[in-house]
Tab-separated table of C-alpha atoms in Angstrom:
chain	number	residue	atom	x	y	z
A	1	MET	CA	-161.403	-100.981	-47.796
A	2	PRO	CA	-163.047	-102.343	-45.173
A	3	ILE	CA	-165.729	-100.055	-44.278
A	4	ARG	CA	-168.636	-101.792	-45.262
A	5	VAL	CA	-171.801	-99.835	-46.179
A	6	ASN	CA	-175.329	-101.066	-45.017
A	7	LEU	CA	-177.761	-98.675	-46.914
A	8	ASP	CA	-179.256	-101.776	-49.109
A	9	ARG	CA	-180.376	-103.313	-45.806
A	10	VAL	CA	-181.785	-99.872	-44.089
A	11	LEU	CA	-183.549	-99.053	-47.527
A	12	VAL	CA	-185.156	-102.441	-47.183
A	13	GLU	CA	-185.919	-102.048	-43.600
A	14	ARG	CA	-187.508	-98.938	-44.566
A	15	ARG	CA	-189.292	-99.954	-47.155
A	16	MET	CA	-187.531	-96.920	-49.377
A	17	SER	CA	-186.421	-97.065	-52.780
A	18	LEU	CA	-183.091	-95.701	-53.771
A	19	THR	CA	-184.778	-92.886	-56.333
A	20	GLU	CA	-187.014	-91.807	-53.007
A	21	LEU	CA	-183.824	-91.919	-50.901
A	22	ALA	CA	-181.933	-89.370	-53.620
A	23	ASP	CA	-184.831	-87.445	-53.777
A	24	ARG	CA	-185.507	-86.418	-50.205
A	25	VAL	CA	-181.434	-86.313	-49.313
A	26	GLY	CA	-181.008	-84.082	-52.385
A	27	VAL	CA	-177.766	-86.696	-53.865
A	28	THR	CA	-177.923	-87.944	-57.236
A	29	ILE	CA	-179.067	-91.474	-57.648
A	30	ALA	CA	-175.562	-92.250	-59.434
A	31	ASN	CA	-173.813	-90.852	-56.511
A	32	LEU	CA	-176.093	-93.352	-54.051
A	33	SER	CA	-175.317	-96.067	-55.712
A	34	ILE	CA	-171.675	-95.279	-55.811
A	35	LEU	CA	-172.191	-95.366	-52.162
A	36	LYS	CA	-174.337	-98.366	-52.003
A	37	THR	CA	-172.091	-100.567	-53.851
A	38	GLY	CA	-169.108	-99.448	-51.862
A	39	LYS	CA	-166.900	-97.815	-54.569
A	40	ALA	CA	-167.124	-94.496	-52.601
A	41	ARG	CA	-163.707	-93.308	-51.282
A	42	ALA	CA	-165.165	-90.868	-48.816
A	43	ILE	CA	-168.623	-89.391	-47.267
A	44	ARG	CA	-169.460	-86.191	-46.311
A	45	PHE	CA	-170.641	-85.605	-42.825
A	46	SER	CA	-173.622	-83.244	-44.548
A	47	THR	CA	-174.484	-86.404	-46.581
A	48	LEU	CA	-174.208	-88.916	-43.886
A	49	GLU	CA	-176.347	-86.202	-41.607
A	50	ALA	CA	-178.942	-86.140	-44.070
A	51	LEU	CA	-179.240	-90.027	-44.704
A	52	CYS	CA	-179.629	-90.502	-40.995
A	53	ARG	CA	-182.489	-87.736	-40.760
A	54	GLU	CA	-184.314	-89.361	-43.712
A	55	LEU	CA	-183.549	-92.722	-42.844
A	56	GLU	CA	-184.377	-92.327	-38.969
A	57	CYS	CA	-180.921	-94.396	-37.916
A	58	GLN	CA	-177.673	-93.665	-36.550
A	59	PRO	CA	-174.396	-93.655	-38.874
A	60	GLY	CA	-173.182	-96.660	-37.326
A	61	ASP	CA	-176.640	-98.723	-39.118
A	62	LEU	CA	-175.294	-97.278	-42.127
A	63	LEU	CA	-171.621	-98.124	-42.030
A	64	ARG	CA	-169.781	-101.187	-40.748
A	65	PHE	CA	-166.097	-101.833	-39.844
A	66	ASP	CA	-164.841	-105.454	-41.690
A	67	ALA	CA	-161.417	-106.388	-41.567
A	68	SER	CA	-161.555	-109.536	-44.002
A	69	PRO	CA	-160.608	-109.088	-47.563
A	70	ALA	CA	-163.215	-108.530	-50.402
A	71	ASP	CA	-163.613	-107.985	-54.198
A	72	GLY	CA	-162.350	-104.976	-55.435
A	73	ASP	CA	-159.854	-104.019	-52.406
A	74	GLU	CA	-156.844	-105.294	-54.474
A	75	ASP	CA	-157.599	-102.198	-56.981
A	76	ALA	CA	-158.086	-99.686	-53.991
A	77	PHE	CA	-154.523	-100.669	-52.558
A	78	GLU	CA	-152.869	-100.410	-56.095
A	79	LEU	CA	-154.718	-97.059	-56.560
A	80	ASP	CA	-153.296	-95.503	-52.888
A	81	ASP	CA	-149.932	-96.601	-53.762
A	82	GLY	CA	-149.818	-94.537	-57.408
B	1	MET	CA	-156.846	-63.557	-70.823
B	2	ARG	CA	-157.352	-67.363	-68.801
B	3	ALA	CA	-154.734	-69.850	-68.451
B	4	LEU	CA	-157.023	-72.996	-69.260
B	5	GLY	CA	-160.660	-73.710	-71.072
B	6	PRO	CA	-161.675	-72.724	-74.205
B	7	GLY	CA	-160.142	-69.582	-75.792
B	8	SER	CA	-157.297	-69.352	-73.284
B	9	VAL	CA	-153.876	-69.202	-73.496
B	10	ALA	CA	-153.662	-73.025	-73.430
B	11	SER	CA	-156.202	-73.263	-76.364
B	12	LEU	CA	-153.106	-70.756	-78.223
B	13	LEU	CA	-150.521	-72.735	-77.399
B	14	LYS	CA	-152.514	-76.205	-78.684
B	15	ILE	CA	-152.866	-74.449	-82.251
B	16	ALA	CA	-149.322	-73.531	-82.263
B	17	LEU	CA	-148.422	-77.486	-81.297
B	18	ASP	CA	-150.894	-78.374	-83.959
B	19	CYS	CA	-148.878	-76.049	-86.819
B	20	ALA	CA	-145.191	-77.318	-85.425
B	21	TYR	CA	-146.459	-81.071	-85.519
B	22	ALA	CA	-147.563	-80.674	-89.255
B	23	VAL	CA	-143.958	-79.096	-89.829
B	24	LEU	CA	-142.391	-82.037	-88.059
B	25	VAL	CA	-144.473	-84.547	-90.516
B	26	LEU	CA	-143.530	-82.814	-93.104
B	27	ALA	CA	-140.123	-83.205	-92.062
B	28	ILE	CA	-139.798	-86.454	-91.540
B	29	ALA	CA	-141.763	-87.399	-94.928
B	30	GLY	CA	-138.949	-84.945	-96.410
B	31	ILE	CA	-136.188	-87.018	-94.586
B	32	VAL	CA	-137.363	-90.558	-96.102
B	33	LEU	CA	-137.727	-89.004	-99.077
B	34	ALA	CA	-134.526	-87.760	-99.057
B	35	ALA	CA	-133.078	-91.109	-97.593
B	36	LEU	CA	-134.780	-93.280	-100.367
B	37	GLY	CA	-133.563	-90.876	-103.047
B	38	LEU	CA	-130.060	-91.684	-101.413
B	39	LEU	CA	-130.123	-95.205	-101.357
B	40	LEU	CA	-131.368	-94.742	-104.847
B	41	VAL	CA	-128.068	-92.326	-106.016
B	42	MET	CA	-125.790	-94.060	-103.573
B	43	PRO	CA	-124.130	-96.815	-106.249
B	44	PHE	CA	-122.816	-93.777	-108.273
B	45	VAL	CA	-121.232	-91.866	-105.181
B	46	GLN	CA	-119.663	-94.414	-103.547
B	47	GLY	CA	-116.382	-93.274	-102.577
B	48	SER	CA	-116.971	-89.454	-103.228
B	49	GLN	CA	-116.271	-86.897	-100.588
B	50	HIS	CA	-119.457	-84.752	-99.221
B	51	LEU	CA	-119.206	-81.203	-98.187
B	52	ILE	CA	-121.374	-80.305	-94.918
B	53	THR	CA	-121.873	-77.034	-93.595
B	54	LEU	CA	-122.414	-77.274	-89.676
B	55	ASP	CA	-124.601	-74.365	-87.726
B	56	GLY	CA	-122.969	-74.220	-84.547
B	57	HIS	CA	-124.106	-71.795	-81.793
B	58	LYS	CA	-121.594	-69.106	-82.425
B	59	GLN	CA	-120.434	-70.031	-85.722
B	60	SER	CA	-120.743	-72.070	-89.177
B	61	ILE	CA	-118.194	-74.834	-90.324
B	62	SER	CA	-117.459	-76.408	-93.140
B	63	VAL	CA	-115.971	-79.876	-92.938
B	64	ILE	CA	-115.163	-82.546	-95.614
B	65	PHE	CA	-116.312	-86.229	-94.409
B	66	HIS	CA	-113.961	-88.425	-95.857
B	67	ARG	CA	-115.807	-91.780	-94.661
B	68	TRP	CA	-118.347	-92.992	-97.181
B	69	PRO	CA	-121.452	-93.169	-94.759
B	70	ALA	CA	-121.413	-89.495	-93.772
B	71	LEU	CA	-124.708	-88.287	-95.502
B	72	GLU	CA	-126.843	-91.391	-94.425
B	73	ALA	CA	-125.692	-91.101	-90.590
B	74	LEU	CA	-126.649	-87.607	-90.854
B	75	LEU	CA	-129.808	-88.153	-92.360
B	76	VAL	CA	-130.346	-91.281	-89.624
B	77	ALA	CA	-129.534	-88.846	-86.962
B	78	ALA	CA	-131.670	-86.220	-88.291
B	79	GLY	CA	-134.596	-88.705	-88.978
B	80	LEU	CA	-133.952	-89.725	-85.288
B	81	TYR	CA	-134.327	-86.078	-83.818
B	82	VAL	CA	-137.186	-84.910	-85.525
B	83	GLY	CA	-139.222	-88.235	-84.443
B	84	ALA	CA	-137.975	-87.894	-81.288
B	85	LEU	CA	-139.251	-84.141	-81.276
B	86	GLY	CA	-142.706	-85.227	-82.915
B	87	VAL	CA	-143.300	-87.748	-80.337
B	88	ILE	CA	-142.744	-84.810	-77.836
B	89	VAL	CA	-144.865	-82.674	-79.653
B	90	ASN	CA	-147.354	-84.909	-80.396
B	91	ARG	CA	-147.697	-86.141	-76.317
B	92	LEU	CA	-147.867	-82.230	-75.728
B	93	ARG	CA	-150.738	-81.609	-78.126
B	94	HIS	CA	-152.620	-84.616	-76.189
B	95	VAL	CA	-151.662	-82.897	-72.816
B	96	PHE	CA	-152.681	-79.200	-73.968
B	97	ARG	CA	-155.958	-80.405	-75.201
B	98	THR	CA	-157.200	-81.647	-71.900
B	99	LEU	CA	-155.841	-78.118	-70.701
B	100	THR	CA	-158.052	-76.342	-73.204
B	101	GLN	CA	-160.948	-78.617	-71.965
B	102	GLY	CA	-160.312	-77.431	-68.498
B	103	ASP	CA	-159.660	-80.641	-67.121
B	104	PRO	CA	-156.011	-81.377	-66.444
B	105	PHE	CA	-155.638	-83.792	-63.670
B	106	ARG	CA	-156.512	-86.643	-66.109
B	107	PRO	CA	-154.704	-89.805	-65.352
B	108	GLU	CA	-153.103	-90.252	-69.013
B	109	ASN	CA	-151.834	-86.894	-68.604
B	110	VAL	CA	-149.087	-88.714	-66.370
B	111	ALA	CA	-148.068	-91.223	-68.899
B	112	ARG	CA	-148.123	-88.309	-71.623
B	113	LEU	CA	-145.429	-86.156	-69.381
B	114	ARG	CA	-143.598	-89.237	-68.598
B	115	VAL	CA	-142.950	-90.028	-72.415
B	116	VAL	CA	-142.165	-85.933	-73.053
B	117	GLY	CA	-139.324	-86.371	-70.697
B	118	LEU	CA	-137.984	-89.468	-72.056
B	119	GLY	CA	-138.154	-87.968	-75.386
B	120	LEU	CA	-136.274	-85.056	-74.371
B	121	ILE	CA	-133.610	-87.530	-72.590
B	122	ALA	CA	-133.477	-88.954	-76.510
B	123	LEU	CA	-132.846	-85.297	-77.792
B	124	GLU	CA	-130.207	-84.653	-75.287
B	125	ALA	CA	-128.302	-88.209	-75.923
B	126	LEU	CA	-128.896	-88.042	-79.602
B	127	GLY	CA	-127.305	-84.370	-79.458
B	128	TYR	CA	-124.149	-86.140	-77.902
B	129	LEU	CA	-124.167	-89.323	-80.539
B	130	VAL	CA	-124.093	-86.620	-83.232
B	131	ARG	CA	-121.342	-84.908	-81.835
B	132	LEU	CA	-119.263	-87.768	-81.289
B	133	THR	CA	-120.122	-89.044	-85.023
B	134	VAL	CA	-118.871	-85.534	-86.571
B	135	VAL	CA	-115.780	-85.962	-85.012
B	136	TRP	CA	-115.496	-89.646	-86.019
B	137	LEU	CA	-116.592	-88.892	-89.565
B	138	ALA	CA	-114.426	-85.599	-89.943
B	139	PRO	CA	-111.469	-85.760	-87.088
B	140	GLU	CA	-110.490	-81.867	-88.102
B	141	SER	CA	-114.071	-80.758	-87.034
B	142	GLY	CA	-112.561	-82.060	-83.209
B	143	ASP	CA	-112.184	-78.402	-82.160
B	144	HIS	CA	-115.131	-77.118	-83.462
B	145	VAL	CA	-117.305	-79.638	-81.552
B	146	LYS	CA	-118.391	-78.569	-78.131
B	147	PHE	CA	-119.441	-81.646	-75.805
B	148	ASN	CA	-120.514	-79.495	-72.723
B	149	ILE	CA	-123.209	-80.683	-70.660
B	150	SER	CA	-126.614	-78.872	-71.405
B	151	LEU	CA	-127.565	-77.679	-67.596
B	152	SER	CA	-130.732	-76.050	-68.988
B	153	GLY	CA	-131.797	-78.964	-70.661
B	154	TRP	CA	-131.420	-81.783	-68.104
B	155	PHE	CA	-133.198	-79.246	-65.441
B	156	ALA	CA	-136.144	-79.352	-67.959
B	157	ILE	CA	-136.245	-83.173	-68.001
B	158	LEU	CA	-136.067	-83.112	-64.176
B	159	ALA	CA	-138.831	-80.472	-64.152
B	160	VAL	CA	-140.916	-82.415	-66.605
B	161	PHE	CA	-140.505	-85.862	-64.543
B	162	VAL	CA	-141.582	-83.591	-61.221
B	163	LEU	CA	-144.639	-82.302	-63.167
B	164	ALA	CA	-145.749	-85.836	-64.481
B	165	GLU	CA	-145.755	-86.541	-60.469
B	166	VAL	CA	-147.771	-83.349	-60.056
B	167	PHE	CA	-150.253	-84.290	-62.484
B	168	ARG	CA	-150.471	-87.997	-60.929
B	169	GLU	CA	-151.321	-86.606	-57.147
B	170	GLY	CA	-153.611	-83.965	-59.153
B	171	ALA	CA	-155.130	-86.698	-60.766
B	172	ARG	CA	-155.614	-89.030	-57.364
B	173	LEU	CA	-156.958	-86.468	-55.940
B	174	ARG	CA	-159.481	-85.549	-58.562
B	175	SER	CA	-160.560	-89.451	-58.606
B	176	ASP	CA	-160.584	-89.001	-54.484
B	177	ALA	CA	-162.839	-86.131	-55.201
B	178	GLU	CA	-165.247	-87.725	-57.523
B	179	LEU	CA	-165.956	-90.821	-55.283
B	180	THR	CA	-166.614	-88.538	-52.249
B	181	ILE	CA	-170.393	-88.446	-51.758
């Protein structure tokens, strides 16, 4: 999927741990890990809103469009094609 | 009464399928034993005629098979039929286990339903093959053996394949929902 998640970088900039963010946002660490590693298929506006509020950033700071292929994209297309 | 989950209609059907599967396993064992017994007895019955009664939908007919491997062919046909039925029931058991757990849209169920569809095709094909064999072995039974195409049977086969695709879509949607944060 060409949408990259920059949660790692934003967390480092805010000097915040994933556990702390999970507590503040009300999302499990497991789900935040899925988001952070780029395995998530979609993100709810409510989750994005909570992340932006707690990290004091814009959605564009967390998400980035990158058209170049990356590891794991083949699996994603395979799943999409059924 | 609920349709899915523990104590539901699905769980009752699962128990029924478990019982049917046990009966089919016993039937397969019986057929194998009969085949082995026949192999032992075969040298002493060569050339004899076998009197077989065929139970049709409306009538029962008795024919004498003039060709030697009649009983063997019928045992093989019965073994294939019960085997295909066993595969179908076994896969349905697994599908109904997931229904009993309240989690039907698992990717494995797609393959299971496809196997059920293929098994039903095998049963239909076997039915035609058995009728052809009976006519070949006992030409006088030709008037009694029907070669009608079972519309309900083929409809059920197509419905199972469509259901498999429904389960595939359900599994995909579930996967999407799980990976939506």
